[in-house]
Coordinates of C-alpha atoms in Angstrom, one line a residue:
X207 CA 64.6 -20.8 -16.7
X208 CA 62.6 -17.9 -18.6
X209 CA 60.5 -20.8 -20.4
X210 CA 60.2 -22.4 -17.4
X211 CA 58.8 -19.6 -14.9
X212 CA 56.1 -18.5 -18.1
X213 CA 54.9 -21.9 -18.1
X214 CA 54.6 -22.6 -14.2
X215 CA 52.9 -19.7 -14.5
X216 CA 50.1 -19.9 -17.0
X217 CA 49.5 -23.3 -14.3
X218 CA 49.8 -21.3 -11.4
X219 CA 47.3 -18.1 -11.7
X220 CA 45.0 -18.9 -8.7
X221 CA 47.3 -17.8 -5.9
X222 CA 46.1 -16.2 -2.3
X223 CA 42.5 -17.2 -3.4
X224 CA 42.4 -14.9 -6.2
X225 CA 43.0 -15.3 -10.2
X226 CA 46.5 -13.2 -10.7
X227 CA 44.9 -13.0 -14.2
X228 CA 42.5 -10.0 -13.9
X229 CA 43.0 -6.9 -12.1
X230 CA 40.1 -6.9 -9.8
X231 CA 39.6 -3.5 -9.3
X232 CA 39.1 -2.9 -13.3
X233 CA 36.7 -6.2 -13.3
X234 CA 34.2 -4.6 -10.8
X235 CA 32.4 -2.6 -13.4
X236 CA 29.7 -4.3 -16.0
X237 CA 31.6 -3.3 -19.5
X238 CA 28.9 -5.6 -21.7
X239 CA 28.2 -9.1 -22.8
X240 CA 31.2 -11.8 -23.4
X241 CA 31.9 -15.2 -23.1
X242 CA 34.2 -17.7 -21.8
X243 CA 34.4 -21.9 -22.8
X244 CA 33.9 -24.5 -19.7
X245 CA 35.3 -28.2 -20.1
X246 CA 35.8 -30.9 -18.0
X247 CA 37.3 -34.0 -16.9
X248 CA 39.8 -34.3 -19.7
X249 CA 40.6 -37.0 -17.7
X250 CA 44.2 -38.5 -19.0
X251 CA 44.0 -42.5 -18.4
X252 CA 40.4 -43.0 -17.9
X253 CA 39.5 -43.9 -21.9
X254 CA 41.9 -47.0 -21.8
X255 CA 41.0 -47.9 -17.9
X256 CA 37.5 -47.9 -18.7
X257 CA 37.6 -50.0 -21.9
X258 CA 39.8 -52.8 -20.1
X259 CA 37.7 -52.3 -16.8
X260 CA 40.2 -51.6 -14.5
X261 CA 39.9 -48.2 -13.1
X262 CA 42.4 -48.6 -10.5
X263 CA 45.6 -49.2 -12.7
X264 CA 44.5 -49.2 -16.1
X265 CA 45.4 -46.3 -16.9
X266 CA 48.4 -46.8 -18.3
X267 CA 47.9 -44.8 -22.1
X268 CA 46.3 -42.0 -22.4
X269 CA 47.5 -41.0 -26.1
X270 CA 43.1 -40.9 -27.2
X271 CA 42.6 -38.2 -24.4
X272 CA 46.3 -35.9 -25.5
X273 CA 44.3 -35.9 -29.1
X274 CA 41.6 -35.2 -27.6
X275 CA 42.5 -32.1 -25.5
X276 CA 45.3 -30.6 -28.5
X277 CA 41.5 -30.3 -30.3
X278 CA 40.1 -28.6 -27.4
X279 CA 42.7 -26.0 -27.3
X280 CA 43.2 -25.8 -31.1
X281 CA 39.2 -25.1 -31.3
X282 CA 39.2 -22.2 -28.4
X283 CA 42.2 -20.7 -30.2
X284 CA 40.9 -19.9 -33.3
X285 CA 37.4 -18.6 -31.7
X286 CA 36.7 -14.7 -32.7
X287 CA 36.0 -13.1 -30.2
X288 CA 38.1 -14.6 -27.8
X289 CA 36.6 -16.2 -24.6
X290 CA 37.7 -14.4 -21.2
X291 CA 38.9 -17.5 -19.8
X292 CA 38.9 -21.1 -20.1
X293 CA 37.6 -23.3 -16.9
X294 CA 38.6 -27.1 -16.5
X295 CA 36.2 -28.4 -14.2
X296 CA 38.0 -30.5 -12.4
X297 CA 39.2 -34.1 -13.3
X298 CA 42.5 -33.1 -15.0
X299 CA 44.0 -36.7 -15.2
X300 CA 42.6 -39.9 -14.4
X301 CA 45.5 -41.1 -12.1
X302 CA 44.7 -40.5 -8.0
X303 CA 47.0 -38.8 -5.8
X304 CA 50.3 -41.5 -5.3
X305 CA 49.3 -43.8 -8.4
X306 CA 51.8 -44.6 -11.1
X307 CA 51.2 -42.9 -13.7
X308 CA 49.7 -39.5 -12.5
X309 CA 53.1 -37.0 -13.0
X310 CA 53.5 -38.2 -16.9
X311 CA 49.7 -37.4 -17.1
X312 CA 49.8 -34.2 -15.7
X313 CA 52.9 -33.2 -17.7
X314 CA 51.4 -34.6 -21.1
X315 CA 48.0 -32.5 -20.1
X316 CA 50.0 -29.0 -19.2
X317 CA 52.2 -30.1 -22.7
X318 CA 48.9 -29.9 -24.4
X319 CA 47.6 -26.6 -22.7
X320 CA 50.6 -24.4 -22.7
X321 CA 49.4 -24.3 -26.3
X322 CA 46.2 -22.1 -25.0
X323 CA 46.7 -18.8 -26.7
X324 CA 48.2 -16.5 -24.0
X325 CA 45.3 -14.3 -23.7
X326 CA 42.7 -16.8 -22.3
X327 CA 43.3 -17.5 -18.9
X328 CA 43.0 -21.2 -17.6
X329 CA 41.2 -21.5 -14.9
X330 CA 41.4 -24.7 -12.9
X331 CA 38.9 -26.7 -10.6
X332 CA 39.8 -29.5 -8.4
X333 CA 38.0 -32.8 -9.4
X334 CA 38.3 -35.9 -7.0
X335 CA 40.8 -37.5 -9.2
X336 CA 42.8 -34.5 -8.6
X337 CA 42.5 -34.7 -4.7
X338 CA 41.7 -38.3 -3.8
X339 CA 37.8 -38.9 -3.4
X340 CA 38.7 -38.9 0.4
X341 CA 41.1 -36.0 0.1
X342 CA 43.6 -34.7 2.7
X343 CA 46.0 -32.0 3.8
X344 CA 49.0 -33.3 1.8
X345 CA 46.6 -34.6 -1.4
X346 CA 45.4 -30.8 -1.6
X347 CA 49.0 -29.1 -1.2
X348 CA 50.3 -31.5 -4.0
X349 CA 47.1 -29.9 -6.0
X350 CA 47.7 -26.6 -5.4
X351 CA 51.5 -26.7 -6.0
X352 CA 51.0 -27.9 -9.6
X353 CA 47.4 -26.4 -10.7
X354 CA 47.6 -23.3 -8.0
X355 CA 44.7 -22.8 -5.5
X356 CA 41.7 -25.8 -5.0
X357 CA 38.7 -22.8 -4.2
X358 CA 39.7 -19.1 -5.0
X359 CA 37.6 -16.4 -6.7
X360 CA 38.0 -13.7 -9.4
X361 CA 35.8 -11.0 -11.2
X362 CA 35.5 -10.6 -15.0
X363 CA 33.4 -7.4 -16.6
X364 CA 31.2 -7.0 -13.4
X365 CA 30.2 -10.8 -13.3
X366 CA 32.0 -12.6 -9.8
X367 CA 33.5 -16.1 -10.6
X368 CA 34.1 -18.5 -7.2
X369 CA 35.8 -21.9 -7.7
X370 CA 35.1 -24.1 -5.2
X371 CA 36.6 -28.1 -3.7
X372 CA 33.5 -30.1 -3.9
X373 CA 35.4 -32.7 -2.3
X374 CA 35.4 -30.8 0.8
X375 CA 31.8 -31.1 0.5
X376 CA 32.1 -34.9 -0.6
X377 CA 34.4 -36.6 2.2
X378 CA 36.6 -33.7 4.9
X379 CA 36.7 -36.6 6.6
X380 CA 40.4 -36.2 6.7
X381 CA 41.0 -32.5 6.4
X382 CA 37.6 -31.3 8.4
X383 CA 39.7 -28.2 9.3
X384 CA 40.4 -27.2 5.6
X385 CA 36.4 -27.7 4.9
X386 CA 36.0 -25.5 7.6
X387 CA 38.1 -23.2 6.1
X388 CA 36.5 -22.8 3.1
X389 CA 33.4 -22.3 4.4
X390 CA 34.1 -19.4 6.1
X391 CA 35.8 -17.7 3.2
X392 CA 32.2 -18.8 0.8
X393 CA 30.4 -16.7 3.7
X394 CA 32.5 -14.0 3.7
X395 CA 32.9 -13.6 -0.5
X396 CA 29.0 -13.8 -0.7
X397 CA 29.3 -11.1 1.1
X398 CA 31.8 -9.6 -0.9
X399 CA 29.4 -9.8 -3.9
X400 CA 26.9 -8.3 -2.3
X401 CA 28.5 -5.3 -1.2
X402 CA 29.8 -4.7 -4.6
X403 CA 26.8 -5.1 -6.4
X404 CA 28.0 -7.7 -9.2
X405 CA 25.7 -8.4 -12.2
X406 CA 25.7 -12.1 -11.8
X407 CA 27.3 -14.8 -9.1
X408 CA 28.3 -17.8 -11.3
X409 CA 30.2 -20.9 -9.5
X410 CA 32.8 -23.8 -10.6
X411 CA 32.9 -27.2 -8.8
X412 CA 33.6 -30.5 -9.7
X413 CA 30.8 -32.6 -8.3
X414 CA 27.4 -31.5 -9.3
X415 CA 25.4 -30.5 -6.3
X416 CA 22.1 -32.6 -8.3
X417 CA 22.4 -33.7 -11.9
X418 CA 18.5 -33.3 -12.9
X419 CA 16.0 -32.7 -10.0
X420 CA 17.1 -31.1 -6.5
X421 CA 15.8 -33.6 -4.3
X422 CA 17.0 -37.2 -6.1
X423 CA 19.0 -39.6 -4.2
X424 CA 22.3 -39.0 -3.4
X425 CA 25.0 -40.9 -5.3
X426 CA 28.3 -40.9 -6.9
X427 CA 27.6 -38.3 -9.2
X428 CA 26.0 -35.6 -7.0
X429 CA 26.2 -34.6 -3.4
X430 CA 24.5 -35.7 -0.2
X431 CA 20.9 -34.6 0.3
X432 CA 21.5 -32.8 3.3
X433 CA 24.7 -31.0 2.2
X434 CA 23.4 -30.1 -0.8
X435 CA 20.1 -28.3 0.4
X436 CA 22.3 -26.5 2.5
X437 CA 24.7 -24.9 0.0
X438 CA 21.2 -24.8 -2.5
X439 CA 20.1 -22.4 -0.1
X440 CA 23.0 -20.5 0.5
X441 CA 23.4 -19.6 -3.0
X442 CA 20.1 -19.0 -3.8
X443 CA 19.8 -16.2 -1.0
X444 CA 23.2 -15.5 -2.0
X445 CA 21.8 -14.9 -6.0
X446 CA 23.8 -17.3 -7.7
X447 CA 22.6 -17.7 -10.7
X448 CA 24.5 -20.7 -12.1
X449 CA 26.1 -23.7 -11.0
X450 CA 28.5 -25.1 -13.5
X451 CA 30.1 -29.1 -13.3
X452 CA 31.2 -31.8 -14.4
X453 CA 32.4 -35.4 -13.2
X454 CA 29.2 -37.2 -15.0
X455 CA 30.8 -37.4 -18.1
X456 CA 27.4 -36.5 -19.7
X457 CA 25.2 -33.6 -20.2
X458 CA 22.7 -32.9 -17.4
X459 CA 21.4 -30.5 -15.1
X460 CA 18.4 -29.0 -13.8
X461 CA 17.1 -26.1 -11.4
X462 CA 16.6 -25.3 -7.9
X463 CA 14.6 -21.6 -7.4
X464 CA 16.1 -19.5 -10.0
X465 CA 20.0 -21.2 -9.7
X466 CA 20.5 -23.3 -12.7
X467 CA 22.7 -26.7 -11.9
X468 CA 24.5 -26.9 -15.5
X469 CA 26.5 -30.5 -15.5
X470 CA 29.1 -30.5 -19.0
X471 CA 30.3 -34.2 -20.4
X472 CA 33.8 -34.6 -20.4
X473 CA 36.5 -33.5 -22.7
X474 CA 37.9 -37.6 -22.2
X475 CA 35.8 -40.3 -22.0
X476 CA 32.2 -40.6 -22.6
X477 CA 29.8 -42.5 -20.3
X478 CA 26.4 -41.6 -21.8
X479 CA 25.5 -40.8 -25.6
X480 CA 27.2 -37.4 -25.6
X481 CA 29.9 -36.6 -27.8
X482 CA 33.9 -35.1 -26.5
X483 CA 33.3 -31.3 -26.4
X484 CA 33.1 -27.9 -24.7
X485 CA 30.3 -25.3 -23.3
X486 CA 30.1 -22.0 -24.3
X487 CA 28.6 -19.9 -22.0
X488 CA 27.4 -16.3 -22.9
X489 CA 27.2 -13.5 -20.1
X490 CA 24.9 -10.7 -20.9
X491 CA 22.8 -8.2 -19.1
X492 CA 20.1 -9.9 -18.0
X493 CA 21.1 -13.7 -18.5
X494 CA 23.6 -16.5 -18.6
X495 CA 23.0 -18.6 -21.7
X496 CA 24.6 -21.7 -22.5
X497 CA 25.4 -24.5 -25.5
X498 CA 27.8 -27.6 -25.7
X499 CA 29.5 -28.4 -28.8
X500 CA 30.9 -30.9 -30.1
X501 CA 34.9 -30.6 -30.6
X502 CA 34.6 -31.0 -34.5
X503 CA 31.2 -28.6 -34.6
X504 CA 33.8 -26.1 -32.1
X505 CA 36.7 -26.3 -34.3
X506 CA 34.9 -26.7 -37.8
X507 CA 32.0 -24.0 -37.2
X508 CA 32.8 -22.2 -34.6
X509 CA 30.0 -20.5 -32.1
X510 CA 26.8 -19.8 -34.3
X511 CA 25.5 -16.8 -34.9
X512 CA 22.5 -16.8 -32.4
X513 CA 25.2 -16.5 -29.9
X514 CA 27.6 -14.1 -31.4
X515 CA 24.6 -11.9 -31.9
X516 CA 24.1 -11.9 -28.4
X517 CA 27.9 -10.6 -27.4
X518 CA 27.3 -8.3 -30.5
X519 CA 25.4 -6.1 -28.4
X520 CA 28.6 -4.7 -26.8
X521 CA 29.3 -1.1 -26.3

């Protein structure tokens, strides 16, 4: 039962809106530069799905994507220094909420990442194959039972982290009271940050809000015009200074008044020319600087040194 509890565990940090990984109250002070590693949509079903073109129920292997992700892990565990955390942006497996084969794809995935060296938190964003694209009260509860909270927050070294559901912001046409909800508690944690001065405000969601320019057409891959000038706003007055995504399956992004929009290609499958891989993103004084590798360029080379040089700056 021991086993059992540590490894619900490592799956169940975001609890009560908060990452039971870091002690806030030593978090709130700057302590210098680190790092941590994004990736996203590892996507368990969608490789196989996509090559017979059924995206529905063709997702019936997933063995490419386990391969896949045991790399991803494998390459953030032998990184020195160690990242502060590791964020899956949503997109965990490919199967929707009540399909066939989503519970032996979530168990392979969590199989795979129980291998995370203990010391880097996972940190866990809902995607819309997580929650349904339309999601509802009962989709998000089986989410958060297995992968802890959809939208929480958390500090690290002075810098705020908030997670948020971009499907709220995609379809609450069926839970508009749990959209709602987390808008009230964005409101109140901006004002959170502000109060305590942070260095930086960087965000986690699924859906980009724009994947190159902020005013193109709304489509699958982004959010609605109107929605997404809104939270633009917000977070610009708010001082966000990055945006971080996936769901493309490609590299994009793109900036709206000082808030960089920084979309990652998947982990899984690959709908552009990009290649399976993972973002590092360095957090220093002044600025949030970025790269995404290749899982063989992770796990052969490592970060370079332009990077390392920045975190070597530490105190």
């Amino acid at each position: 039962a021991g086993a059992m509890a540590a490894e619900g565990d490592a799956f169940l940090r975001a609890r009560g809106r908060s990452l039971t990984a870091f002690r806030q109250d030593d978090e709130y002070p700057w302590k210098g530069p680190f790092y941590f590693i994004q990736g996203a949509d590892p996507q368990f079903g969608l490789m196989k799905a996509w090559a017979v073109g059924d995206t529905n129920n063709g997702d019936d292997e997933w063995g490419e994507e386990i391969k896949l992700a045991e790399q991803a892990v494998q390459a953030i565990n032998k990184l020195n220094p160690k990242p502060k955390f590791f964020v899956l942006c949503g997109d965990l497996v490919h199967g929707m909420p009540g399909t066939q084969w989503r519970k032996d794809q979530e168990q392979d995935l969590k199989n795979v990442l129980k291998n995370t060296n203990q010391d880097i938190p996972l940190v866990f964003v809902s995607g819309n194959h997580d929650v349904g694209n339309t999601p509802t009260t009962e989709t998000i509860d089986n989410y958060c039972k297995n992968w802890g909270d959809d939208y929480f927050s958390f500090w690290v070294g002075g810098v705020f982290f908030l997670v948020l559901n971009s499907q709220l912001y995609f379809d609450a046409s069926k839970c508009p009271e749990l959209k709602q909800a987390q808008d009230v508690w964005l409101n109140e944690q901006l004002a959170v940050a502000e109060k305590h001065k942070c260095k930086h405000i960087i965000v986690f969601q699924h859906i980009p809000l724009f994947l190159r320019e902020p005013d193109e057409d709304h489509d699958y891959f982004n959010l609605e015009k109107s929605v997404r000038q809104e939270i633009m706003e917000k977070f610009h007055k708010a001082g966000v200074k990055a945006v971080f995504s996936g769901h493309y399956h490609r590299n994009a992004g793109g900036s709206y008044r000082g808030l960089e929009m920084v979309v990652s290609s998947a982990i899984g499958c690959q709908l552009g020319e990009d290649t399976h891989g993972l973002r590092v993103v360095v957090v220093t004084d002044e600025k949030i600087v970025h790269r995404y590798y290749s899982l063989n360029e992770l796990s052969s080379q490592g970060i370079e040194k332009e990077l390392l040089d920045m975190l070597a700056t530490q105190n």
